[in-house]
Short mmCIF file of C-alpha atoms in Angstrom, two decimals:
data_model
loop_
_atom_site.label_atom_id
_atom_site.label_comp_id
_atom_site.label_asym_id
_atom_site.label_seq_id
_atom_site.Cartn_x
_atom_site.Cartn_y
_atom_site.Cartn_z
CA MET E 1 0.00 0.00 0.00
CA THR E 2 1.15 3.52 -0.76
CA ASP E 3 2.24 5.54 2.29
CA PHE E 4 -0.66 8.01 2.42
CA ASN E 5 -0.09 9.24 5.96
CA THR E 6 2.55 11.89 5.30
CA LYS E 7 1.89 12.61 1.62
CA ILE E 8 -1.63 14.02 1.46
CA ILE E 9 -1.49 17.78 1.12
CA ILE E 10 -3.94 20.65 0.80
CA ASP E 11 -3.46 21.95 -2.74
CA TRP E 12 -6.19 24.58 -2.95
CA LEU E 13 -8.22 26.36 -0.31
CA GLN E 14 -10.88 29.00 -0.87
CA PHE E 15 -13.18 30.57 1.69
CA THR E 16 -15.42 33.59 2.26
CA LEU E 17 -15.59 35.57 5.48
CA LEU E 18 -19.17 36.85 5.69
CA ARG E 19 -18.24 40.34 6.79
CA ASP E 20 -17.84 43.17 4.33
CA ASP E 21 -15.42 44.90 6.75
CA GLY E 22 -13.44 41.73 7.41
CA LEU E 23 -10.19 42.42 5.54
CA GLU E 24 -8.07 42.81 8.68
CA ILE E 25 -9.68 39.71 10.17
CA VAL E 26 -8.62 37.70 7.11
CA PHE E 27 -4.98 38.73 7.61
CA ARG E 28 -5.19 37.52 11.21
CA ILE E 29 -6.77 34.25 10.09
CA LEU E 30 -4.03 33.66 7.52
CA ARG E 31 -1.28 34.86 9.90
CA LEU E 32 0.33 36.77 7.05
CA ASN E 33 1.65 40.33 7.04
CA PRO E 34 -0.61 42.80 5.16
CA ALA E 35 2.51 44.70 4.08
CA ASP E 36 3.58 41.69 1.99
CA PHE E 37 0.49 41.94 -0.23
CA GLU E 38 0.34 43.91 -3.47
CA ARG E 39 -2.85 45.66 -4.53
CA LEU E 40 -3.75 44.94 -8.15
CA ASP E 41 -5.43 47.34 -10.57
CA LYS E 42 -8.44 45.07 -10.96
CA GLY E 43 -10.57 42.87 -8.75
CA GLY E 44 -12.18 39.53 -9.58
CA LEU E 45 -14.95 37.09 -8.69
CA GLY E 46 -17.39 40.00 -8.58
CA TYR E 47 -15.26 42.07 -6.18
CA LYS E 48 -13.84 45.48 -7.07
CA ASP E 49 -10.45 45.05 -5.37
CA GLN E 50 -7.82 42.35 -5.03
CA LEU E 51 -4.64 41.82 -3.01
CA ILE E 52 -2.03 39.17 -3.85
CA ASN E 53 1.00 37.68 -2.16
CA ASN E 54 2.67 34.58 -3.65
CA ASN E 55 -0.57 33.20 -5.12
CA VAL E 56 -2.59 33.98 -2.00
CA ARG E 57 -5.39 36.21 -3.33
CA ILE E 58 -7.82 38.25 -1.25
CA TYR E 59 -10.88 39.73 -2.96
CA PHE E 60 -12.84 42.48 -1.22
CA ASN E 61 -15.06 45.53 -1.75
CA GLY E 62 -17.91 43.64 -3.38
CA ASN E 63 -21.63 44.23 -3.21
CA GLN E 64 -23.25 44.28 0.19
CA GLY E 65 -23.25 40.85 1.80
CA MET E 66 -20.45 39.38 -0.34
CA GLY E 67 -17.90 39.59 2.47
CA VAL E 68 -14.21 38.94 1.77
CA ASN E 69 -13.08 36.01 -0.38
CA THR E 70 -9.67 34.35 -0.05
CA SER E 71 -8.30 32.00 -2.71
CA ILE E 72 -5.09 30.05 -2.07
CA SER E 73 -3.83 28.08 -5.09
CA GLY E 74 -1.43 25.16 -4.94
CA LYS E 75 1.59 27.44 -5.14
CA GLY E 76 0.01 29.67 -2.52
CA CYS E 77 -0.40 26.66 -0.23
CA ARG E 78 3.28 25.76 -0.61
CA TYR E 79 4.23 29.40 0.12
CA MET E 80 2.19 29.43 3.32
CA GLU E 81 3.83 26.19 4.43
CA SER E 82 7.22 27.79 3.80
CA GLN E 83 6.16 30.51 6.24
CA GLY E 84 5.56 27.88 8.92
CA ILE E 85 1.76 27.82 8.57
CA ASP E 86 0.02 24.48 9.13
CA LEU E 87 -2.71 24.35 6.49
CA TRP E 88 -4.55 21.50 8.17
CA SER E 89 -4.84 23.54 11.36
CA LEU E 90 -5.99 26.51 9.30
CA LEU E 91 -8.65 24.39 7.57
CA PHE E 92 -10.04 23.07 10.84
CA ARG E 93 -10.07 26.58 12.37
CA LEU E 94 -12.02 27.90 9.40
CA ALA E 95 -14.53 25.07 9.71
CA ARG E 96 -15.33 26.06 13.30
CA SER E 97 -16.49 29.57 12.38
CA ALA E 98 -20.16 30.24 11.63
CA ARG E 99 -19.15 33.37 9.69
CA ILE E 100 -16.90 31.52 7.22
CA ASN E 101 -17.96 29.47 4.19
CA ILE E 102 -15.28 27.17 2.78
CA THR E 103 -16.12 27.04 -0.92
CA ARG E 104 -13.33 24.87 -2.34
CA LEU E 105 -10.86 22.36 -0.97
CA ASP E 106 -8.38 20.32 -3.04
CA LEU E 107 -6.46 17.43 -1.48
CA ALA E 108 -3.59 15.80 -3.35
CA LEU E 109 -1.34 12.76 -3.15
CA ASP E 110 1.89 12.43 -5.15
CA THR E 111 3.02 8.88 -5.83
CA SER E 112 5.56 7.03 -7.96
CA VAL E 113 3.13 4.12 -8.35
CA LYS E 114 2.15 3.97 -12.03
CA LEU E 115 -1.62 3.47 -12.19
CA ILE E 116 -3.12 6.03 -14.57
CA ASP E 117 -2.93 3.76 -17.65
CA LYS E 118 -4.54 0.88 -15.73
CA ALA E 119 -7.36 3.18 -14.65
CA ARG E 120 -7.82 4.31 -18.23
CA GLN E 121 -7.99 0.71 -19.48
CA SER E 122 -10.75 -0.05 -16.97
CA ILE E 123 -12.66 3.01 -18.13
CA ASP E 124 -12.23 2.08 -21.82
CA LYS E 125 -13.58 -1.41 -21.13
CA LYS E 126 -16.37 0.02 -18.94
CA LYS E 127 -15.19 -2.19 -16.11
CA TYR E 128 -15.59 0.17 -13.21
CA ILE E 129 -18.04 1.46 -10.62
CA ALA E 130 -18.24 5.22 -10.16
CA LYS E 131 -20.49 7.74 -8.47
CA SER E 132 -20.25 10.14 -11.40
CA ARG E 133 -21.45 9.56 -14.95
CA SER E 134 -19.05 12.21 -16.21
CA ILE E 135 -15.70 10.54 -16.86
CA SER E 136 -13.14 11.76 -19.38
CA TYR E 137 -9.43 11.82 -20.03
CA ILE E 138 -6.76 13.68 -21.97
CA CYS E 139 -3.88 11.97 -23.77
CA LYS E 140 -0.48 13.21 -24.89
CA SER E 141 0.31 11.87 -28.36
CA GLY E 142 3.83 10.96 -29.39
CA LYS E 143 5.57 9.24 -32.30
CA GLU E 144 5.51 5.80 -30.66
CA SER E 145 2.75 5.88 -28.06
CA THR E 146 -0.09 7.81 -26.53
CA ARG E 147 0.45 8.62 -22.86
CA THR E 148 -2.54 9.33 -20.64
CA GLU E 149 -2.14 12.78 -19.11
CA THR E 150 -5.28 13.33 -17.03
CA ILE E 151 -8.40 11.44 -15.99
CA TYR E 152 -11.42 13.37 -14.69
CA LEU E 153 -13.92 11.46 -12.58
CA GLY E 154 -16.74 13.98 -12.32
CA SER E 155 -17.12 17.35 -14.00
CA ARG E 156 -15.52 20.64 -12.99
CA SER E 157 -18.91 21.79 -11.71
CA SER E 158 -19.37 18.69 -9.52
CA ASP E 159 -19.41 19.00 -5.74
CA LEU E 160 -16.75 16.28 -5.72
CA MET E 161 -14.33 15.50 -8.54
CA ILE E 162 -11.39 13.11 -8.63
CA ARG E 163 -8.53 14.03 -10.92
CA ILE E 164 -5.66 11.66 -11.72
CA TYR E 165 -2.84 13.08 -13.78
CA ASP E 166 0.70 12.45 -14.88
CA LYS E 167 2.64 15.07 -12.97
CA ALA E 168 5.85 14.12 -14.79
CA VAL E 169 4.30 15.03 -18.14
CA GLU E 170 3.02 18.31 -16.72
CA GLN E 171 6.50 19.18 -15.46
CA GLY E 172 8.23 17.99 -18.64
CA LEU E 173 9.94 15.10 -16.86
CA GLU E 174 9.17 12.25 -19.24
CA GLU E 175 11.66 9.74 -17.79
CA ILE E 176 10.22 9.41 -14.27
CA ASP E 177 7.02 8.02 -12.78
CA TRP E 178 5.19 10.76 -10.90
CA GLU E 179 1.43 10.69 -10.64
CA ARG E 180 -0.93 12.87 -8.65
CA TRP E 181 -4.32 11.85 -7.27
CA GLU E 182 -6.51 14.77 -6.33
CA ILE E 183 -9.93 15.13 -4.74
CA VAL E 184 -11.67 18.46 -5.35
CA PHE E 185 -14.45 19.26 -2.86
CA LYS E 186 -17.07 21.99 -3.17
CA LYS E 187 -20.17 23.12 -1.28
CA ASP E 188 -21.77 20.56 1.05
CA LYS E 189 -19.17 17.90 0.30
CA ILE E 190 -16.63 20.07 2.15
CA ILE E 191 -18.89 20.29 5.19
CA GLU E 192 -19.33 16.52 5.28
CA ALA E 193 -15.67 15.68 4.62
CA ILE E 194 -14.01 17.91 7.23
CA PRO E 195 -15.18 16.00 10.37
CA LEU E 196 -13.93 12.79 8.76
CA LEU E 197 -10.60 14.38 7.87
CA LYS E 198 -10.18 15.58 11.45
CA LYS E 199 -10.44 11.97 12.62
CA ASP E 200 -8.10 10.47 10.01
CA ILE E 201 -6.82 12.29 6.92
CA SER E 202 -5.29 9.24 5.22
CA GLN E 203 -8.22 6.90 5.83
CA THR E 204 -10.77 9.47 4.68
CA PHE E 205 -8.82 10.23 1.49
CA ARG E 206 -8.56 6.52 0.64
CA ASN E 207 -12.19 5.79 1.55
CA ILE E 208 -13.40 8.54 -0.76
CA LEU E 209 -11.31 7.25 -3.67
CA TYR E 210 -12.77 3.78 -3.08
CA THR E 211 -16.34 5.07 -2.78
CA TYR E 212 -16.28 7.25 -5.89
CA PHE E 213 -14.22 5.07 -8.25
CA ARG E 214 -13.57 1.32 -8.29
CA PRO E 215 -12.02 -0.49 -11.28
CA ILE E 216 -13.41 -4.05 -11.32
CA GLN E 217 -12.11 -7.37 -12.62
CA ARG E 218 -15.35 -8.41 -14.31
CA ILE E 219 -18.95 -7.27 -14.24
CA GLU E 220 -21.23 -9.47 -12.14
CA SER E 221 -25.02 -9.59 -12.54
CA ASN E 222 -25.14 -7.44 -9.42
CA LYS E 223 -22.51 -4.91 -10.41
CA SER E 224 -22.06 -3.59 -6.87
CA ARG E 225 -20.71 -7.01 -5.86
CA SER E 226 -18.09 -7.13 -8.63
CA LYS E 227 -14.58 -7.74 -7.36
CA VAL E 228 -12.31 -4.70 -7.36
CA GLU E 229 -9.02 -4.91 -9.26
CA ASN E 230 -6.16 -6.19 -7.07
CA TRP E 231 -3.83 -3.37 -8.14
CA TYR E 232 -6.32 -0.78 -6.89
CA MET E 233 -6.80 -2.47 -3.52
CA LYS E 234 -3.03 -2.81 -3.13
CA PHE E 235 -2.76 0.91 -3.79
CA LEU E 236 -5.48 1.88 -1.30
CA GLY E 237 -5.04 -0.74 1.41
CA LYS E 238 -7.88 -1.39 3.84
CA VAL E 239 -10.82 0.83 2.92
CA GLU E 240 -14.58 1.11 3.22
CA LYS E 241 -17.35 3.09 1.58
CA VAL E 242 -18.09 6.48 3.07
CA SER E 243 -21.13 8.73 2.76
CA LEU E 244 -20.75 12.44 2.13
CA TYR E 245 -24.47 13.06 1.77
CA SER E 246 -26.12 15.76 3.87
CA GLU E 247 -29.72 16.83 4.18
CA PRO E 248 -30.37 20.17 2.45
CA GLY E 249 -29.63 22.87 5.00
CA GLN E 250 -31.88 25.76 5.95
CA LYS E 251 -31.38 28.89 3.90
CA THR E 252 -29.55 31.82 5.51
CA ILE E 253 -29.91 35.58 5.15
CA GLU E 254 -26.76 35.49 2.98
CA ASP E 255 -28.42 32.90 0.71
CA LYS E 256 -31.49 35.13 0.38
CA TRP E 257 -29.32 38.11 -0.52
CA GLN E 258 -27.38 36.18 -3.16
CA TRP E 259 -30.64 34.98 -4.71
CA VAL E 260 -31.99 38.55 -4.90
CA GLU E 261 -28.72 39.79 -6.38
CA LYS E 262 -28.61 37.10 -9.07
CA GLN E 263 -32.29 36.69 -9.92
CA VAL E 264 -34.16 39.87 -8.97
CA ALA E 265 -31.64 42.73 -9.08
CA PRO E 266 -31.69 43.16 -12.91
CA THR E 267 -35.49 43.55 -12.84
CA LEU E 268 -35.30 46.04 -9.96
CA SER E 269 -32.69 48.04 -11.88
CA LEU E 270 -34.95 48.02 -14.92
CA LEU E 271 -37.85 49.38 -12.87
CA ALA E 272 -35.65 52.01 -11.22
CA LEU E 273 -34.60 53.28 -14.64
CA ALA E 274 -38.19 53.24 -15.88
CA PHE E 275 -39.48 55.18 -12.84
CA ASP E 276 -36.39 57.44 -12.67
CA ASN E 277 -36.07 56.72 -8.94
CA THR E 278 -35.71 53.92 -6.39
CA GLU E 279 -38.24 55.14 -3.81
CA PHE E 280 -40.62 52.34 -4.78
CA LEU E 281 -38.17 49.81 -3.30
CA ALA E 282 -38.72 51.05 0.25
CA GLY E 283 -42.47 50.91 -0.23
CA LEU E 284 -42.24 47.44 -1.72
CA ALA E 285 -40.26 46.22 1.29
CA SER E 286 -42.36 47.84 4.03
CA GLY E 287 -45.64 46.92 2.35
CA ASN E 288 -44.94 43.20 2.38
CA VAL E 289 -43.71 42.60 5.93
CA ASP E 290 -46.92 40.75 6.79
CA ARG E 291 -46.14 38.22 4.04
CA ILE E 292 -42.88 37.05 5.67
CA LYS E 293 -43.22 33.48 6.92
CA GLN E 294 -42.42 32.59 10.51
CA LYS E 295 -39.53 30.32 9.47
CA ASP E 296 -37.97 33.25 7.59
CA LEU E 297 -38.32 35.53 10.62
CA GLU E 298 -36.20 32.95 12.42
CA LEU E 299 -33.45 33.58 9.84
CA ILE E 300 -33.40 37.24 10.89
CA ARG E 301 -32.95 36.29 14.54
CA LYS E 302 -30.06 33.93 13.75
CA TYR E 303 -28.41 36.52 11.51
CA LYS E 304 -28.51 39.22 14.19
CA GLU E 305 -27.14 36.86 16.82
CA MET E 306 -24.02 36.10 14.78
#
């Protein structure tokens, strides 16, 4: 079995602090010096302003309710580690805050075990079990052979995607075996995965790989009972299926605001231009208070208590 225990790294981390005035708080969370950040001429992700320091990007000054967004790429993660920052501790601290939404988390394992071509063969022969119907791969063509570069298990928009790629090809090192296995989490999958990661990072990583993709030796009448390929089980070791399903959570005030901004705001702007004023908005709001449901009034209470 591959030594997972010391090799699984955080390779992307993105989160939003739900405070529009939270820029200084973000610096304290990251434990980085504000003076080391450069202010760029343009923003991004819907924010007007952006700061950057070694691929650690902070977006701020967005519309009301957008808060402050921090995006740390793979290179940014390695930079923070070079500054003595434990990314796992940072992740678990972020998860404890009710005012922080973790929107993306990438975990990665680098290995010299050569498995990408075996995985591709199983996919070509349709001898596999996977959670996602979206499976694709990219190949690098050469004079004598075609080398598999990347396999995507799940789409880029999926809440969970597994990516297997030939890191040696990416780095232009054709003579060595260097593969990377990545799990990309988004939305509720992050919320469900973090408690499991706190208990055991290696076991959780391996369990998720096993749950979401299993190459099989042959297809039985009951496909779920088909025997998994020996090479895959040797790679993963002792594993079990894991559930990352969560019941749909109750909407928050921030969710309501984002819905209005995306779905209703263009129509309100249209009306404001037609009426040459925005006074009707106040009347619209105050005139419909009696239509607010009791469960939504509870959202107001929770929001003000935060």
